[in-house]
CSV table of C-alpha atoms and ligand atoms in Angstrom, one decimal:
chain,number,residue,atom,x,y,z
A,1,LYS,CA,153.2,138.2,191.8
A,2,ALA,CA,156.0,135.8,191.3
A,3,ILE,CA,156.0,133.1,194.6
A,4,GLU,CA,159.6,133.9,194.8
A,5,GLN,CA,158.6,137.7,195.3
A,6,GLN,CA,155.8,136.6,197.8
A,7,ASP,CA,158.5,134.4,199.8
A,8,ARG,CA,160.9,137.4,200.0
A,9,GLU,CA,157.9,139.8,201.4
A,10,ILE,CA,157.0,137.3,203.8
A,11,ALA,CA,160.3,136.8,205.2
A,12,ALA,CA,160.9,140.7,205.4
A,13,ALA,CA,157.1,140.7,207.1
A,14,PRO,CA,157.5,142.6,210.7
A,15,ASN,CA,155.6,140.2,212.7
A,16,ASN,CA,157.6,137.3,211.6
A,17,GLN,CA,159.9,136.0,214.0
A,18,GLY,CA,160.4,132.1,214.0
A,19,ALA,CA,159.3,131.8,210.7
A,20,ALA,CA,160.2,129.2,207.9
A,21,THR,CA,163.7,129.6,208.0
A,22,VAL,CA,163.6,126.0,207.3
A,23,LYS,CA,161.0,124.5,205.0
A,24,MET,CA,158.7,121.4,205.8
A,25,PRO,CA,160.1,118.7,204.2
A,26,GLU,CA,157.8,117.9,201.0
A,27,ARG,CA,156.5,114.9,199.1
A,28,LEU,CA,154.4,114.2,195.9
A,29,LEU,CA,150.9,113.5,196.8
A,30,GLY,CA,150.5,111.0,194.7
A,31,ASN,CA,149.6,110.6,191.4
A,32,THR,CA,148.5,114.2,191.6
A,33,GLY,CA,152.1,115.0,190.5
A,34,VAL,CA,152.2,118.4,193.3
A,35,LYS,CA,154.4,118.6,196.1
A,36,VAL,CA,152.9,119.7,199.2
A,37,PRO,CA,154.3,120.1,202.9
A,38,ILE,CA,153.9,116.9,205.0
A,39,PHE,CA,151.6,119.0,207.8
A,40,GLY,CA,148.5,121.5,206.7
A,41,LEU,CA,146.2,123.3,208.4
A,42,GLY,CA,143.0,121.5,209.5
A,43,GLY,CA,140.2,123.9,209.2
A,44,ALA,CA,137.7,122.0,211.4
A,45,GLY,CA,137.1,120.7,215.2
A,46,GLN,CA,136.7,122.7,217.8
A,47,THR,CA,138.8,125.5,217.0
A,48,PRO,CA,138.6,129.4,216.0
A,49,LEU,CA,138.1,128.8,212.6
A,50,SER,CA,135.3,126.8,212.6
A,51,GLN,CA,133.6,127.7,215.9
A,52,PRO,CA,131.5,131.3,215.4
A,53,GLY,CA,131.9,134.5,216.9
A,54,ARG,CA,136.0,133.3,216.9
A,55,GLU,CA,136.8,135.4,213.6
A,56,ALA,CA,140.0,137.4,215.1
A,57,GLU,CA,141.4,134.4,216.3
A,58,ALA,CA,140.7,132.3,213.4
A,59,VAL,CA,142.3,135.2,211.4
A,60,ALA,CA,145.2,135.7,213.3
A,61,GLN,CA,145.8,131.4,213.1
A,62,ILE,CA,145.6,131.5,209.2
A,63,GLU,CA,148.1,134.3,208.6
A,64,ARG,CA,150.6,132.7,211.3
A,65,ALA,CA,149.9,129.8,209.2
A,66,ILE,CA,151.1,131.4,206.1
A,67,GLU,CA,154.0,133.2,207.7
A,68,LEU,CA,155.4,129.6,208.7
A,69,GLY,CA,155.0,128.7,205.1
A,70,ILE,CA,151.9,126.7,205.4
A,71,ARG,CA,150.6,125.8,201.6
A,72,TYR,CA,147.8,122.7,202.5
A,73,PHE,CA,144.7,124.5,203.8
A,74,ASP,CA,141.7,121.6,204.3
A,75,THR,CA,138.0,123.3,204.3
A,76,ALA,CA,134.5,121.8,204.1
A,77,ALA,CA,131.0,123.4,203.5
A,78,GLU,CA,130.4,121.9,206.4
A,79,TYR,CA,132.7,123.4,208.8
A,80,GLY,CA,130.6,126.8,210.1
A,81,PRO,CA,132.3,129.9,209.4
A,82,SER,CA,135.9,127.9,208.2
A,83,GLU,CA,135.3,128.8,204.4
A,84,GLU,CA,134.3,132.3,204.9
A,85,ASN,CA,137.4,132.6,207.5
A,86,LEU,CA,140.1,131.2,204.8
A,87,GLY,CA,138.6,133.5,202.2
A,88,LYS,CA,139.5,136.5,204.4
A,89,VAL,CA,143.3,136.0,204.2
A,90,LEU,CA,144.0,133.3,201.7
A,91,PRO,CA,143.1,135.0,198.5
A,92,LYS,CA,146.4,137.5,198.6
A,93,TYR,CA,148.6,133.9,198.7
A,94,ARG,CA,146.4,131.8,196.3
A,95,SER,CA,148.8,130.5,193.5
A,96,ARG,CA,151.3,129.3,196.0
A,97,LEU,CA,148.5,127.6,198.3
A,98,PHE,CA,147.1,124.0,197.8
A,99,LEU,CA,143.3,124.7,198.5
A,100,ALA,CA,141.1,121.7,199.4
A,101,THR,CA,137.3,121.8,200.9
A,102,LYS,CA,134.7,119.4,200.7
A,103,THR,CA,130.8,118.8,199.9
A,104,SER,CA,128.2,116.0,201.7
A,105,ALA,CA,126.1,116.2,199.0
A,106,ARG,CA,125.5,113.1,197.5
A,107,ASP,CA,123.4,114.3,194.2
A,108,ARG,CA,124.8,116.5,191.2
A,109,ASP,CA,122.9,119.7,191.8
A,110,GLY,CA,123.3,119.4,195.6
A,111,ALA,CA,127.4,119.3,195.1
A,112,TRP,CA,127.2,121.7,192.6
A,113,LYS,CA,125.5,123.9,194.7
A,114,ASP,CA,127.8,123.5,197.5
A,115,LEU,CA,131.1,124.3,195.2
A,116,GLU,CA,129.4,127.6,194.2
A,117,ARG,CA,129.0,128.6,197.5
A,118,SER,CA,132.7,127.4,198.4
A,119,LEU,CA,134.2,129.6,195.8
A,120,LYS,CA,132.2,132.2,197.3
A,121,ARG,CA,132.9,132.5,200.6
A,122,LEU,CA,137.0,130.9,199.5
A,123,LYS,CA,136.9,134.0,197.2
A,124,THR,CA,138.7,131.8,194.4
A,125,ASP,CA,137.5,130.6,191.6
A,126,ARG,CA,138.9,127.1,191.6
A,127,LEU,CA,139.7,124.4,194.1
A,128,ASP,CA,143.1,122.5,193.8
A,129,LEU,CA,141.1,119.5,195.3
A,130,TRP,CA,137.1,118.8,195.8
A,131,GLN,CA,136.0,116.0,198.1
A,132,LEU,CA,133.3,113.7,198.8
A,133,HIS,CA,132.9,114.3,202.4
A,134,HIS,CA,132.7,111.5,205.2
A,135,VAL,CA,131.8,108.6,202.9
A,136,SER,CA,130.5,106.1,205.6
A,137,PHE,CA,128.1,104.0,203.8
A,138,GLN,CA,127.0,101.6,200.4
A,139,THR,CA,124.2,103.1,200.3
A,140,GLU,CA,125.8,106.9,200.0
A,141,LEU,CA,128.3,105.1,197.1
A,142,ASP,CA,125.2,104.0,194.9
A,143,GLN,CA,123.8,107.6,195.3
A,144,ILE,CA,127.3,109.0,194.3
A,145,PHE,CA,127.7,107.1,191.3
A,146,SER,CA,123.8,107.2,190.2
A,147,THR,CA,123.2,108.9,186.6
A,148,LYS,CA,122.3,112.3,188.8
A,149,GLY,CA,125.1,111.5,191.4
A,150,ALA,CA,127.6,113.9,192.9
A,151,ILE,CA,130.2,112.1,190.8
A,152,LYS,CA,129.0,113.9,187.5
A,153,ALA,CA,129.7,117.4,189.6
A,154,ILE,CA,133.0,116.2,190.2
A,155,GLU,CA,133.7,115.4,186.4
A,156,GLU,CA,131.9,118.5,184.6
A,157,ALA,CA,133.6,120.9,187.4
A,158,LYS,CA,136.8,119.0,186.6
A,159,GLN,CA,136.5,119.5,182.9
A,160,GLN,CA,135.5,122.8,183.3
A,161,LYS,CA,138.7,123.6,185.5
A,162,ILE,CA,136.9,124.8,188.4
A,163,ILE,CA,138.7,121.7,190.4
A,164,ARG,CA,142.5,120.5,189.8
A,165,PHE,CA,141.8,117.1,191.6
A,166,SER,CA,139.0,114.9,193.6
A,167,GLY,CA,138.5,113.1,196.5
A,168,ILE,CA,137.2,110.8,198.6
A,169,THR,CA,137.0,111.0,202.6
A,170,GLY,CA,136.2,109.6,205.1
A,171,HIS,CA,136.6,108.4,209.1
A,172,HIS,CA,134.0,105.6,209.7
A,173,GLU,CA,134.3,102.5,207.5
A,174,PRO,CA,137.8,101.8,205.6
A,175,ALA,CA,135.8,99.0,203.5
A,176,ILE,CA,133.8,102.0,202.0
A,177,ILE,CA,136.3,104.3,201.2
A,178,ALA,CA,138.4,101.0,199.5
A,179,ALA,CA,135.5,100.4,197.4
A,180,GLY,CA,135.3,104.4,196.3
A,181,LEU,CA,138.8,104.2,195.4
A,182,GLN,CA,138.2,100.8,193.5
A,183,ARG,CA,134.8,102.3,191.8
A,184,TYR,CA,136.6,105.5,190.5
A,185,PRO,CA,140.1,107.1,189.8
A,186,PHE,CA,140.1,110.0,192.5
A,187,ASP,CA,142.9,111.8,192.9
A,188,THR,CA,143.6,111.4,196.4
A,189,THR,CA,141.5,110.1,200.0
A,190,LEU,CA,141.5,111.8,203.3
A,191,ILE,CA,141.4,108.9,205.8
A,192,SER,CA,141.7,108.5,209.6
A,193,LEU,CA,145.6,107.3,210.3
A,194,ASN,CA,147.2,107.2,214.0
A,195,ALA,CA,148.8,104.5,215.5
A,196,ALA,CA,145.8,103.6,217.9
A,197,GLU,CA,143.8,102.8,214.4
A,198,LYS,CA,146.3,100.2,213.8
A,199,HIS,CA,144.7,97.9,216.3
A,200,HIS,CA,141.2,98.5,215.2
A,201,PRO,CA,139.3,95.3,213.3
A,202,ARG,CA,138.7,97.0,211.0
A,203,SER,CA,141.7,99.6,210.5
A,204,PHE,CA,142.0,101.9,208.1
A,205,VAL,CA,145.6,101.7,208.3
A,206,THR,CA,145.3,97.8,206.9
A,207,SER,CA,142.5,98.0,205.3
A,208,ALA,CA,141.8,101.2,202.8
A,209,LEU,CA,145.8,102.5,203.0
A,210,PRO,CA,147.0,99.5,200.7
A,211,VAL,CA,144.4,100.2,198.2
A,212,ALA,CA,145.4,103.7,197.7
A,213,GLN,CA,149.1,102.8,197.7
A,214,ALA,CA,148.9,100.5,195.2
A,215,LYS,CA,147.1,102.9,192.9
A,216,ASN,CA,149.3,105.7,194.2
A,217,ILE,CA,146.6,107.9,195.0
A,218,GLY,CA,147.4,110.8,197.4
A,219,VAL,CA,147.0,110.1,200.9
A,220,ILE,CA,146.0,112.7,203.3
A,221,ALA,CA,146.2,111.4,207.0
A,222,MET,CA,143.8,112.9,209.6
A,223,LYS,CA,143.1,112.3,213.7
A,224,ILE,CA,147.0,112.4,213.9
A,225,PRO,CA,146.4,112.9,217.9
A,226,ALA,CA,143.3,111.9,217.9
A,227,TYR,CA,142.3,115.2,219.3
A,228,GLY,CA,144.7,115.4,221.5
A,229,LYS,CA,143.5,112.0,223.4
A,230,LEU,CA,146.8,110.2,222.4
A,231,PHE,CA,148.4,112.5,224.9
A,232,GLN,CA,146.5,111.7,228.0
A,233,ASN,CA,147.0,108.7,230.3
A,234,GLY,CA,151.1,108.5,228.7
A,235,VAL,CA,149.9,106.5,225.6
A,236,LEU,CA,152.0,108.6,223.5
A,237,ASP,CA,154.6,111.4,224.6
A,238,GLY,CA,153.4,114.0,222.1
A,239,MET,CA,153.1,115.2,218.8
A,240,HIS,CA,156.5,114.4,217.2
A,241,GLN,CA,155.5,110.6,218.0
A,242,ALA,CA,152.0,111.1,217.0
A,243,MET,CA,153.3,112.8,213.6
A,244,GLY,CA,156.2,110.6,213.2
A,245,TYR,CA,154.0,107.5,213.1
A,246,THR,CA,151.4,108.3,210.6
A,247,LEU,CA,153.9,110.0,208.4
A,248,SER,CA,156.2,106.9,208.3
A,249,LEU,CA,153.4,104.7,207.3
A,250,PRO,CA,154.2,103.7,203.7
A,251,GLY,CA,151.7,105.4,201.4
A,252,VAL,CA,150.6,108.5,203.7
A,253,HIS,CA,151.6,111.5,201.7
A,254,CYS,CA,150.8,114.7,204.2
A,255,CYS,CA,148.6,115.3,207.1
A,256,VAL,CA,146.0,117.9,208.4
A,257,ILE,CA,145.8,118.9,211.8
A,258,ALA,CA,143.7,121.4,213.5
A,259,ALA,CA,145.1,124.2,216.4
A,260,ASP,CA,143.0,125.4,218.9
A,261,SER,CA,145.4,128.1,219.4
A,262,VAL,CA,148.4,129.9,217.5
A,263,LYS,CA,151.0,128.2,219.9
A,264,GLN,CA,149.3,124.9,219.1
A,265,LEU,CA,150.1,125.7,215.3
A,266,GLU,CA,153.6,126.9,215.8
A,267,GLU,CA,154.2,123.5,217.9
A,268,ASN,CA,152.7,121.4,214.9
A,269,PHE,CA,154.4,122.9,212.6
A,270,LYS,CA,158.0,122.7,214.4
A,271,VAL,CA,157.5,118.9,214.9
A,272,ALA,CA,156.3,118.7,211.0
A,273,GLN,CA,160.0,120.7,210.2
A,274,ALA,CA,162.0,118.3,212.4
A,275,PHE,CA,160.4,115.5,211.2
A,276,LYS,CA,162.4,112.2,210.2
A,277,PRO,CA,161.2,109.4,209.1
A,278,LEU,CA,160.7,106.4,211.8
A,279,ASN,CA,162.5,103.1,211.4
A,280,LYS,CA,160.6,99.5,211.9
A,281,THR,CA,161.6,99.3,215.1
A,282,GLU,CA,160.0,102.9,216.5
A,283,MET,CA,157.0,102.1,214.7
A,284,ALA,CA,156.4,98.7,216.5
A,285,ALA,CA,157.4,100.5,219.6
A,286,LEU,CA,154.7,103.3,219.2
A,287,GLU,CA,152.2,100.5,218.3
A,288,LYS,CA,153.0,98.5,221.2
A,289,ARG,CA,152.0,102.1,223.2
A,290,THR,CA,149.0,102.2,221.6
A,291,ALA,CA,148.0,98.5,221.9
A,292,ALA,CA,145.8,98.5,225.3
A,293,ALA,CA,144.8,102.0,224.2
A,294,TRP,CA,143.3,101.8,220.8
A,295,GLN,CA,139.5,101.9,221.9
A,296,GLU,CA,139.4,105.2,223.6
A,297,ASN,CA,141.5,106.6,221.0
A,298,THR,CA,139.4,105.7,217.7
A,299,PHE,CA,136.1,107.0,219.6
A,300,PHE,CA,135.8,108.8,216.2
A,301,ARG,CA,135.2,105.9,214.1
A,302,GLN,CA,131.6,105.6,215.4
A,303,TRP,CA,130.9,108.6,213.6
A,304,THR,CA,129.4,109.0,210.4
B,401,NAI,N1,136.0,112.9,207.1
B,401,NAI,C1,136.5,114.2,207.1
B,401,NAI,O1,136.7,114.6,206.0
B,401,NAI,C2,137.3,114.8,207.9
B,401,NAI,C3,138.1,115.7,207.8
B,401,NAI,N2,138.9,116.4,209.2
B,401,NAI,C4,139.6,117.2,208.5
B,401,NAI,O2,140.8,116.8,209.6
B,401,NAI,C5,141.3,118.1,210.3
B,401,NAI,C6,141.9,117.3,211.5
B,401,NAI,O3,140.9,117.1,212.7
B,401,NAI,P1,140.9,115.7,213.0
B,401,NAI,O4,141.8,114.9,212.4
B,401,NAI,O5,139.4,115.6,212.9
B,401,NAI,O6,141.2,116.3,214.4
B,401,NAI,P2,142.7,115.8,215.1
B,401,NAI,O7,143.0,114.4,215.7
B,401,NAI,O8,143.5,116.7,214.4
B,401,NAI,O9,142.4,117.0,216.0
B,401,NAI,C7,142.5,118.1,216.2
B,401,NAI,C8,142.7,118.6,217.6
B,401,NAI,O10,143.8,118.1,218.3
B,401,NAI,C9,144.6,118.9,219.6
B,401,NAI,N3,145.7,119.2,219.2
B,401,NAI,C10,146.3,119.2,218.1
B,401,NAI,N4,147.7,119.7,218.2
B,401,NAI,C11,147.8,119.1,219.3
B,401,NAI,C12,149.0,119.1,220.4
B,401,NAI,N5,150.3,119.7,219.6
B,401,NAI,N6,149.2,118.8,221.5
B,401,NAI,C13,147.8,118.2,221.8
B,401,NAI,N7,146.4,118.7,221.4
B,401,NAI,C14,147.0,118.9,219.9
B,401,NAI,C15,143.4,119.9,219.5
B,401,NAI,O11,142.2,119.9,220.0
B,401,NAI,C16,142.9,120.0,218.1
B,401,NAI,O12,141.8,121.2,218.1
B,401,NAI,C17,139.9,118.9,210.4
B,401,NAI,O13,140.2,120.1,210.6
B,401,NAI,C18,139.5,118.8,209.5
B,401,NAI,O14,140.1,119.5,208.2
B,401,NAI,C19,138.5,115.9,210.4
B,401,NAI,C20,137.2,115.3,210.3
B,401,NAI,C21,136.5,114.9,209.4
B,402,4PL,C1,131.5,113.2,210.8
B,402,4PL,C2,132.2,114.4,211.3
B,402,4PL,N1,132.5,114.6,212.6
B,402,4PL,C3,133.6,115.6,213.0
B,402,4PL,C4,134.3,115.6,212.2
B,402,4PL,C5,134.1,115.8,210.9
B,402,4PL,C6,132.8,115.0,210.4
B,402,4PL,O1,132.7,114.5,209.1
B,402,4PL,C7,135.0,117.1,210.1
B,402,4PL,O2,135.2,116.7,209.0
B,402,4PL,O3,135.8,117.3,211.4
B,402,4PL,C8,135.3,117.0,212.4
């Protein structure tokens, strides 16, 4: 069905109060040439999407995201019931969506198994983006790029048109992500980028982002609110500042944020709708506010 027809049906839906009369800003996702809205739904975290036994809440959240005009959905083979939950709602809207999942397998055969299972769970025959999940160490890069490495699955799946684009993700070590981007022409990278991360001695903002930017690789940001911690103790005032900062970093194209509730999803959507790039003075002011609090707001950097 034509996307315009789907739009009309969504707009006319009876439960569609407060829907996307104002569209979110959209940007080209680097070299992919695909335009995506600046805010996509995260499928992980301690949220209904990825926690067992919360299917009704998950479905309600995904349906609301569709109503709002969210088109970017991020999930992973490792996120519990997340892929299955998305598969309950998204197939009807598949043609308009940008669907991204991940594999944490580092070998070709394991990655293929993950891909086949992801497609089944998501009830689709293709992905817009398939990513190598949480790549943290040199040993992982070496496995990925070995003769029987996961990169082979990426190349085969791309050739068979099962995936449109490939990416590499991580929040542990920017030098590893940068090395991955130097080593292989990934289409995208999903990395942790927030105003506290900027002060980390090995910062994704200063070490991985410029490499992606120089190659015009699509950059999807995560950890925007540092799981909400950035809003505690008055470090930042709210999501307008958190999203404002990350989405104003040169080279960042969009972000994914998970939501605990429909209410939180709606709040974040409104912030994305109203987004205006911050100027240098505003960026510096936010960096000043996170300067003393960078450590507790980059706790996720220890995860591998
Ligand atoms: N290595 C990888 O590839 C990883 C990918 N991800 C992806 O990124 C998505 C985003 O997750 P993260 O960046 O890990 O977490 P995040 O920093 O975006 O935290 C999401 C949490 O922040 C809180 N939050 C969201 N909006 C809020 C608001 N308006 N006010 C107060 N609190 C709010 C909620 O508790 C929510 O569950 C994930 O769902 C997942 O899809 C996440 C982690 C690692
Ligand atoms: C290592 C690790 N820890 C937490 C999370 C992820 C991850 O890769 C993820 O993708 O979403 C939340």
